Tab-separated table of C-alpha atoms and ligand atoms in Angstrom:
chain	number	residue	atom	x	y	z
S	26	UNK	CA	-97.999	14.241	-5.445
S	27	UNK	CA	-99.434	12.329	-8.332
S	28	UNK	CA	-99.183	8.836	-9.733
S	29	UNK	CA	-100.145	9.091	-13.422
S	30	UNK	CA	-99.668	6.941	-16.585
S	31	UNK	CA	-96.594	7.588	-18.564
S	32	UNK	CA	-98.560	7.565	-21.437
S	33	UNK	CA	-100.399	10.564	-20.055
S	34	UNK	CA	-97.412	12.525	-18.388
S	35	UNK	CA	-96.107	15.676	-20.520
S	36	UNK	CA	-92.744	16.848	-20.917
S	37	UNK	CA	-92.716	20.005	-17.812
S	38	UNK	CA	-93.755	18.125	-15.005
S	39	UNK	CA	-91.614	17.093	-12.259
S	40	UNK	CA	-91.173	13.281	-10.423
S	41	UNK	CA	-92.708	13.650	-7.508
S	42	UNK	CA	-90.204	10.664	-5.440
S	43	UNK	CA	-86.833	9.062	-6.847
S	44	UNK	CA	-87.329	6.985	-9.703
S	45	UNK	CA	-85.805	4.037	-9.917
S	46	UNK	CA	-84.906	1.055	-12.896
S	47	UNK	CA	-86.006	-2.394	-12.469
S	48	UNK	CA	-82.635	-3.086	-11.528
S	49	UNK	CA	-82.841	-0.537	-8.560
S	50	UNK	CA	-80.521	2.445	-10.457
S	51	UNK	CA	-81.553	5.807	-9.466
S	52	UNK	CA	-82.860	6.765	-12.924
S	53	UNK	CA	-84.255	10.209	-11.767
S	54	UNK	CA	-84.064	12.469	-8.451
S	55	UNK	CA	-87.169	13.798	-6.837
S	56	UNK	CA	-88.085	17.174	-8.430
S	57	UNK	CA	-86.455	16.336	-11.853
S	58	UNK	CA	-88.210	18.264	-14.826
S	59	UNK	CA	-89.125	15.779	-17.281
S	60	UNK	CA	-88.503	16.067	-21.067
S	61	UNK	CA	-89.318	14.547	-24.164
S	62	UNK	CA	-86.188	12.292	-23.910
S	63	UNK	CA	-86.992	10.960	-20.374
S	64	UNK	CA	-90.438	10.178	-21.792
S	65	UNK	CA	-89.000	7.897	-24.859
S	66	UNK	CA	-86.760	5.844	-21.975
S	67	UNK	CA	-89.385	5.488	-19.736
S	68	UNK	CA	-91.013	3.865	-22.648
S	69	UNK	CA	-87.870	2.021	-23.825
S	70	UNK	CA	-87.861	0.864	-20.642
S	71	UNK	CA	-91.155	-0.332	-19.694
S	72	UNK	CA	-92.132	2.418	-16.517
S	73	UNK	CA	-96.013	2.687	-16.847
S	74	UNK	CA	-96.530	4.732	-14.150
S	75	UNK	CA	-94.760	7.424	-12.231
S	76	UNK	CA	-95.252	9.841	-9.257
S	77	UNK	CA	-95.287	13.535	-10.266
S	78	UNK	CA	-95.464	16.686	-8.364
S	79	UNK	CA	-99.307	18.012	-8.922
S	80	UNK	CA	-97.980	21.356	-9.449
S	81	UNK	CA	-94.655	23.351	-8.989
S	82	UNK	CA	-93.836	24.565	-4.869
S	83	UNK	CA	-95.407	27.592	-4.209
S	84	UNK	CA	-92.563	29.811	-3.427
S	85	UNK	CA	-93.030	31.376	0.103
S	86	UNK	CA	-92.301	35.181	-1.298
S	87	UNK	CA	-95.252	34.619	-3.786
S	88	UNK	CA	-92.901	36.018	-6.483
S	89	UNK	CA	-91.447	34.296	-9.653
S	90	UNK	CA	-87.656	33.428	-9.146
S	91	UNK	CA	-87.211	35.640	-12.552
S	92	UNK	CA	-88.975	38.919	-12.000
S	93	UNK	CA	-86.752	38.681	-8.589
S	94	UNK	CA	-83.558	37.933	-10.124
S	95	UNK	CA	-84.319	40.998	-12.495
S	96	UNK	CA	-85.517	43.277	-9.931
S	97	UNK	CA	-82.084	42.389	-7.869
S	98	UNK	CA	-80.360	43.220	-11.440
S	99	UNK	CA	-81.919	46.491	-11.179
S	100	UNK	CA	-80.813	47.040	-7.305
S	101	UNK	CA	-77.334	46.199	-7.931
S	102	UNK	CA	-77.039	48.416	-10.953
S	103	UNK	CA	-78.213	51.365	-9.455
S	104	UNK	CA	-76.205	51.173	-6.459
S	105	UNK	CA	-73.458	49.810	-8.217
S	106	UNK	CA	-73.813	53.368	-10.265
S	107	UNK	CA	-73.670	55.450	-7.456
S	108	UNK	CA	-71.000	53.995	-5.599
S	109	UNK	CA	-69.266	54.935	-8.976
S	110	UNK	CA	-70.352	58.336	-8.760
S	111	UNK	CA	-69.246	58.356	-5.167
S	112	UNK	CA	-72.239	58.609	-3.695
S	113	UNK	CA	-72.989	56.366	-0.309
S	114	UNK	CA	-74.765	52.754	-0.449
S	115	UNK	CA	-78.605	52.943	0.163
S	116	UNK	CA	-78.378	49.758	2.809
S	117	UNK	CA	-81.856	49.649	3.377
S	118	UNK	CA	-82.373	48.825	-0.283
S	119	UNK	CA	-79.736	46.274	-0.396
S	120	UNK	CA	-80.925	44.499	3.112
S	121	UNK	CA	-84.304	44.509	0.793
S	122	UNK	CA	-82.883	43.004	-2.326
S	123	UNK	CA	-81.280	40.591	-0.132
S	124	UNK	CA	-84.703	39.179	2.075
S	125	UNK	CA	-85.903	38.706	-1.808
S	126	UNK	CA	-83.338	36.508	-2.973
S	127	UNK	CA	-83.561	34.900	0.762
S	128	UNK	CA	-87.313	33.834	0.029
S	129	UNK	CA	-85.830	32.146	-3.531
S	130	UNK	CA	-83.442	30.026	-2.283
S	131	UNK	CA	-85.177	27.140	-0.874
S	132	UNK	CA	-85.877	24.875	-3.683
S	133	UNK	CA	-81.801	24.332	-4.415
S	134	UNK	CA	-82.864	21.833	-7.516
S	135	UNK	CA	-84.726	24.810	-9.216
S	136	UNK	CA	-82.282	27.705	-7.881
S	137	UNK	CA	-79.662	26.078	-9.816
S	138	UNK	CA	-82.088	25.488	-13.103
S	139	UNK	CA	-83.166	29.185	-12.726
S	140	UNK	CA	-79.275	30.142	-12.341
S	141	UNK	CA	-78.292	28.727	-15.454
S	142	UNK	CA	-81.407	30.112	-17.594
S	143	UNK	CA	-80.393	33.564	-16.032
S	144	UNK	CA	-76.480	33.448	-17.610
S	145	UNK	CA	-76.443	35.779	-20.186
S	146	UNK	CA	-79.392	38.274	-18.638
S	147	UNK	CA	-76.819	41.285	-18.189
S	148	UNK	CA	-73.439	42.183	-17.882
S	149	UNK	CA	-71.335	39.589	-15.728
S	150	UNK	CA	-70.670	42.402	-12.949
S	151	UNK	CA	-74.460	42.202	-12.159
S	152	UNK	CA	-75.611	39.115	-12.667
S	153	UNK	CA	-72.186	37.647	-10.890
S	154	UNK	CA	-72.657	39.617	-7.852
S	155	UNK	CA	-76.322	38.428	-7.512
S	156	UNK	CA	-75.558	35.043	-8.552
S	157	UNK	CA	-72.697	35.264	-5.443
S	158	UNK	CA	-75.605	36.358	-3.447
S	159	UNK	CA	-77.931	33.455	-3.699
S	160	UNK	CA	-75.361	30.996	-3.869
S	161	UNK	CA	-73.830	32.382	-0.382
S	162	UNK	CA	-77.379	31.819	0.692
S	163	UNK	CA	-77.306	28.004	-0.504
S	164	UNK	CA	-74.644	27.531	1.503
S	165	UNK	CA	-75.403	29.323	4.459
S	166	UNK	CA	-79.030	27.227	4.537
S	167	UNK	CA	-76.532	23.923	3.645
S	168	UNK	CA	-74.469	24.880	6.655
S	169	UNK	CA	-77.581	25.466	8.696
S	170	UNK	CA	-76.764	28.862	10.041
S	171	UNK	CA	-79.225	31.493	11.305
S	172	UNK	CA	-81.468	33.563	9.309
S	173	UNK	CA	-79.648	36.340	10.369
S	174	UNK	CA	-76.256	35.022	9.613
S	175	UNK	CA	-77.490	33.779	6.240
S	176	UNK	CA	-78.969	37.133	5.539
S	177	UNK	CA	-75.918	38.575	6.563
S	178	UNK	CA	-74.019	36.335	4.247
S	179	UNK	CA	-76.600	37.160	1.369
S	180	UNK	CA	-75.505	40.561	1.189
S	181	UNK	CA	-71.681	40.038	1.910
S	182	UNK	CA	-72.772	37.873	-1.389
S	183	UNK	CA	-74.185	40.983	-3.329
S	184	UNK	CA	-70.782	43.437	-2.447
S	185	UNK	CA	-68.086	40.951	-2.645
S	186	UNK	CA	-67.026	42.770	-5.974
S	187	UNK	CA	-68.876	46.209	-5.201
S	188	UNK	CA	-64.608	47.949	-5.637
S	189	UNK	CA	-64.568	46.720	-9.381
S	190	UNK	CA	-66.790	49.745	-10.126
S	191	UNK	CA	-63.764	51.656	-9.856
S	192	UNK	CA	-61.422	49.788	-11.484
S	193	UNK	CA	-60.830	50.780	-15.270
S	194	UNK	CA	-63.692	48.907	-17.624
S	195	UNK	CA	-61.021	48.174	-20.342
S	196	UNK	CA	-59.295	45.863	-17.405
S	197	UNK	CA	-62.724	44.295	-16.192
S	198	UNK	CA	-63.993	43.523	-19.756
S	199	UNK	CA	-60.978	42.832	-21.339
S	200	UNK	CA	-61.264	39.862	-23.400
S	201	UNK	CA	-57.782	38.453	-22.983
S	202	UNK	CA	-55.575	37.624	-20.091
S	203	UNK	CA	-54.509	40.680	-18.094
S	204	UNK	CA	-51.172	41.858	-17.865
S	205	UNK	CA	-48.922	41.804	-14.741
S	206	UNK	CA	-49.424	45.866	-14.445
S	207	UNK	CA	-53.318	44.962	-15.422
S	208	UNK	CA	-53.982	42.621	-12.767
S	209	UNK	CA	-52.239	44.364	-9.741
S	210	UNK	CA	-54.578	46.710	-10.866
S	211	UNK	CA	-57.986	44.529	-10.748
S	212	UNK	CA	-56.669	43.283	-7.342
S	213	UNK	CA	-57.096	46.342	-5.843
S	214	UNK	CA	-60.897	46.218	-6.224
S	215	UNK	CA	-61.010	43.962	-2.850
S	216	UNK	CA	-59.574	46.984	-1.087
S	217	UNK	CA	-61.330	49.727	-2.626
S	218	UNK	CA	-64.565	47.795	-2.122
S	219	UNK	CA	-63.756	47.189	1.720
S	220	UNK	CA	-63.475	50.845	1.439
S	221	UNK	CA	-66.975	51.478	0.236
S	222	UNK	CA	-68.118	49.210	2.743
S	223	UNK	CA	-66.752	50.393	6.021
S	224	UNK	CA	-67.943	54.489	4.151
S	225	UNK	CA	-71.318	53.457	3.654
S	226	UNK	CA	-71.620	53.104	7.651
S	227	UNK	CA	-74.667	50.565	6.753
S	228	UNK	CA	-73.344	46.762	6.964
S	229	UNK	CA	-71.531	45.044	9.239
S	230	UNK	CA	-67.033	44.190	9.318
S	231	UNK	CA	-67.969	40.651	8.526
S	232	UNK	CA	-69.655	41.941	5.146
S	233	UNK	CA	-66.780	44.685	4.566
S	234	UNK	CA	-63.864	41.658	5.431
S	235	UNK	CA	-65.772	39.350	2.517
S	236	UNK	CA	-65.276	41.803	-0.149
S	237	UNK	CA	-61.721	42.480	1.430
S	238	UNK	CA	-60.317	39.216	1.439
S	239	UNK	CA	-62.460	36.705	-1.113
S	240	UNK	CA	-59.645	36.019	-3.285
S	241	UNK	CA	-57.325	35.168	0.036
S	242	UNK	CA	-56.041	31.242	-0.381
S	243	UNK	CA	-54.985	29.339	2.804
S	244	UNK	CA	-51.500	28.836	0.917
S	245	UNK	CA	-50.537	32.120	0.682
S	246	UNK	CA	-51.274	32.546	-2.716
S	247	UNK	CA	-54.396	34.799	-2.902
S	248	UNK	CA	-54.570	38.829	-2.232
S	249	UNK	CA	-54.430	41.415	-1.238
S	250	UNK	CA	-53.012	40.386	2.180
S	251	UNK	CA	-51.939	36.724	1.018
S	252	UNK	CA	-52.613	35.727	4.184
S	253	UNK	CA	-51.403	32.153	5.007
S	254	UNK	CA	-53.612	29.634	7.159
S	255	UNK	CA	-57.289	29.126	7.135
S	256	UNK	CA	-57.451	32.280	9.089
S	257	UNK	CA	-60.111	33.974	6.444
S	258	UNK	CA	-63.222	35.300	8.273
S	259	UNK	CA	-66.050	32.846	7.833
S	260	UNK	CA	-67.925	35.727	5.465
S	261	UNK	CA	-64.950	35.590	2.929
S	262	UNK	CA	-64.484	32.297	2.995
S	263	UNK	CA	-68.356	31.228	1.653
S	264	UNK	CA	-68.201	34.181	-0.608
S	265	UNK	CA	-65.323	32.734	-2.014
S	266	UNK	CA	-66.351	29.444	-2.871
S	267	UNK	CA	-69.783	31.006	-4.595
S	268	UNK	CA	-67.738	33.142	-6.368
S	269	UNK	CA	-65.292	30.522	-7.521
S	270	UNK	CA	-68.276	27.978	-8.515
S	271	UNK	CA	-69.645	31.219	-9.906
S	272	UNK	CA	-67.101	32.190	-12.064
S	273	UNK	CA	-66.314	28.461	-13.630
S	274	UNK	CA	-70.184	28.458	-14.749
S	275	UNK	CA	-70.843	31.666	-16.395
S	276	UNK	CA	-69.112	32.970	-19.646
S	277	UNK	CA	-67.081	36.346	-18.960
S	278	UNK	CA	-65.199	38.336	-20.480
S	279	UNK	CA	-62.171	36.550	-21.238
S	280	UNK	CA	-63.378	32.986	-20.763
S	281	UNK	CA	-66.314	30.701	-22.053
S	282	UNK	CA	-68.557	29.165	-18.978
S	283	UNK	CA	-67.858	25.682	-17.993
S	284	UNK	CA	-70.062	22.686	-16.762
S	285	UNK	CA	-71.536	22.374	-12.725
S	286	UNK	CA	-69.354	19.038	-12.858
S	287	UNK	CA	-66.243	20.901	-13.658
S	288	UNK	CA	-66.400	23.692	-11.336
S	289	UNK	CA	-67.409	20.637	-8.876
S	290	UNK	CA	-64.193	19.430	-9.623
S	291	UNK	CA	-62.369	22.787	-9.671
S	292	UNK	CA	-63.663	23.130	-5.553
S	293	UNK	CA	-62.748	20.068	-5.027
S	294	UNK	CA	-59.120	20.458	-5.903
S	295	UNK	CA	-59.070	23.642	-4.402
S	296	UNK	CA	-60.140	22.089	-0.672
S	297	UNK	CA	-56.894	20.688	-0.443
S	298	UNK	CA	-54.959	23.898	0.859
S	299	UNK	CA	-56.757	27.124	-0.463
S	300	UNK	CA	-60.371	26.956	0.200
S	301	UNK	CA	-62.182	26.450	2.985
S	302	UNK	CA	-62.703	22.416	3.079
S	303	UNK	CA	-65.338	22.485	5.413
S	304	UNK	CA	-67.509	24.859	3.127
S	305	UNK	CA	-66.406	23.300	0.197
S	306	UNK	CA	-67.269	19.933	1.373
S	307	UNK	CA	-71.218	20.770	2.531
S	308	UNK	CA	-70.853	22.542	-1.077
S	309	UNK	CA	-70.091	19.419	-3.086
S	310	UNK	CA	-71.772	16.980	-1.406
S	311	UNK	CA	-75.334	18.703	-2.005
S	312	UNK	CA	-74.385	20.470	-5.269
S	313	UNK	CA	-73.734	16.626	-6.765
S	314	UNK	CA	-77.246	15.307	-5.091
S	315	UNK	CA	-78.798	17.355	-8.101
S	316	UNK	CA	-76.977	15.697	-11.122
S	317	UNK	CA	-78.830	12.243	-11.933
S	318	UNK	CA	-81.867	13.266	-14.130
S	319	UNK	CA	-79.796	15.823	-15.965
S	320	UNK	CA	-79.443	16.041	-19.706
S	321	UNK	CA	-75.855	16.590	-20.576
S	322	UNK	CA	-73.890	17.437	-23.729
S	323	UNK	CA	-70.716	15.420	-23.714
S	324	UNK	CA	-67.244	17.143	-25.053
S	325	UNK	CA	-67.518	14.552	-27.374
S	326	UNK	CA	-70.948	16.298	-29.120
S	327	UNK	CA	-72.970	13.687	-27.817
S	328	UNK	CA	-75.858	13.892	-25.568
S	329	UNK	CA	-77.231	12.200	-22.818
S	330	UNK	CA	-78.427	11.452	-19.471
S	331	UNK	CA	-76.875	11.049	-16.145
S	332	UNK	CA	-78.196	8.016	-14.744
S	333	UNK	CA	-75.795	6.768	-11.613
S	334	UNK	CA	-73.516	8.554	-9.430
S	335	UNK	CA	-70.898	6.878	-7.854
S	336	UNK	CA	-70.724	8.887	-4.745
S	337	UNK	CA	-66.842	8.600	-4.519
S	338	UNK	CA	-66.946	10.070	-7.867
S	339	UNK	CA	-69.680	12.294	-8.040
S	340	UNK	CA	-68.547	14.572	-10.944
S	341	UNK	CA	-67.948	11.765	-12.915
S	342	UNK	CA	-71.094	10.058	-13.677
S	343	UNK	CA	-72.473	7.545	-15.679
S	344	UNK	CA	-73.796	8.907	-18.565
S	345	UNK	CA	-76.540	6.797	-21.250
S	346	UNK	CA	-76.899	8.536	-24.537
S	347	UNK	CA	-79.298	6.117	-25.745
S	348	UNK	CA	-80.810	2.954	-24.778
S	349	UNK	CA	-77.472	0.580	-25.292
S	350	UNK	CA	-74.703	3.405	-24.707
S	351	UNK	CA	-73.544	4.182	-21.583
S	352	UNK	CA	-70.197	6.156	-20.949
S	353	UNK	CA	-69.025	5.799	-17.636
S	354	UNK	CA	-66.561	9.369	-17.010
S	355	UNK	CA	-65.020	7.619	-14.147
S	356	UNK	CA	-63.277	5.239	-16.561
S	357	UNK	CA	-63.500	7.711	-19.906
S	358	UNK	CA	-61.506	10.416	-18.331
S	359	UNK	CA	-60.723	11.819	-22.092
S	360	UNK	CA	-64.536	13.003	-21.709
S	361	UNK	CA	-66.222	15.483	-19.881
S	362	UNK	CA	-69.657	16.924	-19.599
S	363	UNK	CA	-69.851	20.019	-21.211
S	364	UNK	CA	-72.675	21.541	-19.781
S	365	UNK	CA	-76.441	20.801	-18.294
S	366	UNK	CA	-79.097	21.278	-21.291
S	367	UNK	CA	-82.837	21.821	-20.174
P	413	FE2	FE1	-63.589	39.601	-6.522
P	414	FE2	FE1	-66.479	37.832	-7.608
């Protein structure tokens, strides 16, 4: 860690400790990548001096999060492919792909900054199923678990969707809502992908279960069983709530990606009777650690900065878009945050 002169500091580096205002408000986390913005408020505001990070972490697989992200792309066409063509899972290349996005996921600020520069890399089938992947990782580091398990979980992560690759492409890349007859039909990829699973003879029940019963709700509600209770095996139940927080942030076919702080929300909701709350919970409470220090659009076309979280209320932030605004969303419900801008 550095301390070094604002006057100094370029837009890239990171603050090395929480940042606080005169008036002790958490201005910026630890680990926050500074821009030009920050830079004119710290000025506005008077900060002389702040601590920095002397360089980024050195990540402990030695690779760059983006070569691995695309190299997992690759993985999870090809086997995607075969498993088209019928042909059985390599596991020992997706146990691989998986102990490379394991080595990623340990700085959670950046994972989710890398995430969201990642959207739009490759069709949403890929880059969903490896964005499941690391997130299921988050969580299972979050929840503590062994390396095993969270390997384990990783790869659950990657196949969760693994039966939509034979479901009919018009249905998974249709831009408009499905039909009745359309979506019984994309329901049946959690069956046909258990199916691939349990054939390959490489991964465990707990992985072949996750891509079985992701979509199953405690109310009854989800498929294919609808099974009633939070009686979901733990592997489905984390896959689902990556795949749900997944979902609400990227763009896909048929709708356009929403913000972090909605899909927040979204979870939130959906703890009370259809996801798992305990997951959810660990989920939410870390996932809105990262949001002070981020630069926000507003629905309203405006931008800004989150600058206070009211834990009770931690998807609705205070938000300054310049020196004398401040919009607090806990009060402005009419406005939302539209998405994170880096
Ligand atoms: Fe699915
Ligand atoms: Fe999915």
């Amino acid at each position: 860690m550095l301390r070094i002169k604002v006057s100094n500091l370029k837009p890239g580096s990171r603050t090395g400790k929480d940042l606080y205002s005169y008036d002790s408000q958490l201005l910026l986390a630890q680990g926050t990548v500074i821009t030009q913005e920050h830079l004119n408020s710290f000025a506005r505001r008077g900060i002389e001096e702040i601590f920095i990070m002397d360089s980024r972490p050195k990540r402990r697989s030695g690779k760059d999060f983006s070569d691995t992200y695309v190299e997992s792309l690759h993985v999870v066409k090809n086997f995607m492919m075969e498993a088209k063509l019928g042909k059985p899972m390599d596991g020992e290349e997706i146990r691989k792909t998986t102990d490379m996005l394991f080595l990623q996921v340990f700085d959670e600020n950046d994972l989710f900054r890398q995430m969201r520069l990642m959207k739009d890399k490759d069709d949403y089938l890929f880059t969903h199923s490896v964005n499941v992947a690391l997130l299921c990782i988050l969580i299972g580091r979050w929840l503590k678990l062994g390396e095993g398990t969270i390997r384990e979980l990783g790869t659950a992560g990657l196949l969760h969707d693994i039966g939509k690759v034979q479901i009919d492409g018009a249905i998974l890349t249709k831009p408009g809502k499905l039909t009745d007859e359309e979506f019984e039909e994309m329901k049946k990829h959690t069956m046909l992908g258990y199916d691939l699973v349990v054939q390959s003879g490489s991964f465990s029940t707990e992985i072949a279960n996750a891509a079985l019963m992701h979509h199953e709700r405690a109310d009854g509600s989800g498929y294919p069983m609808g099974v009633k209770g939070y009686k979901t095996p733990f592997y489905a139940a984390v896959t689902a709530v990556a795949d749900v927080y997944d979902a609400i942030t990227s763009d896909r076919p048929y709708s356009t990606r929403s913000s972090p702080y909605t899909a927040a929300e979204v979870l939130w909701q959906e703890s009370f009777g259809r996801l798992d709350p305990r997951i959810v919970k660990v989920f939410y409470d870390k996932i809105t650690n990262f949001y002070v220090g981020n630069q926000v659009l507003l629905s309203n076309n405006e931008k800004g900065v989150v600058v206070y979280i009211d834990p009770s209320q931690p998807t609705r932030p205070i938000v300054m878009v310049d020196d004398n605004k401040f919009y607090n969303l806990a009060t402005d419900r009419n406005i939302i945050i539209q998405e994170i801008i880096d």
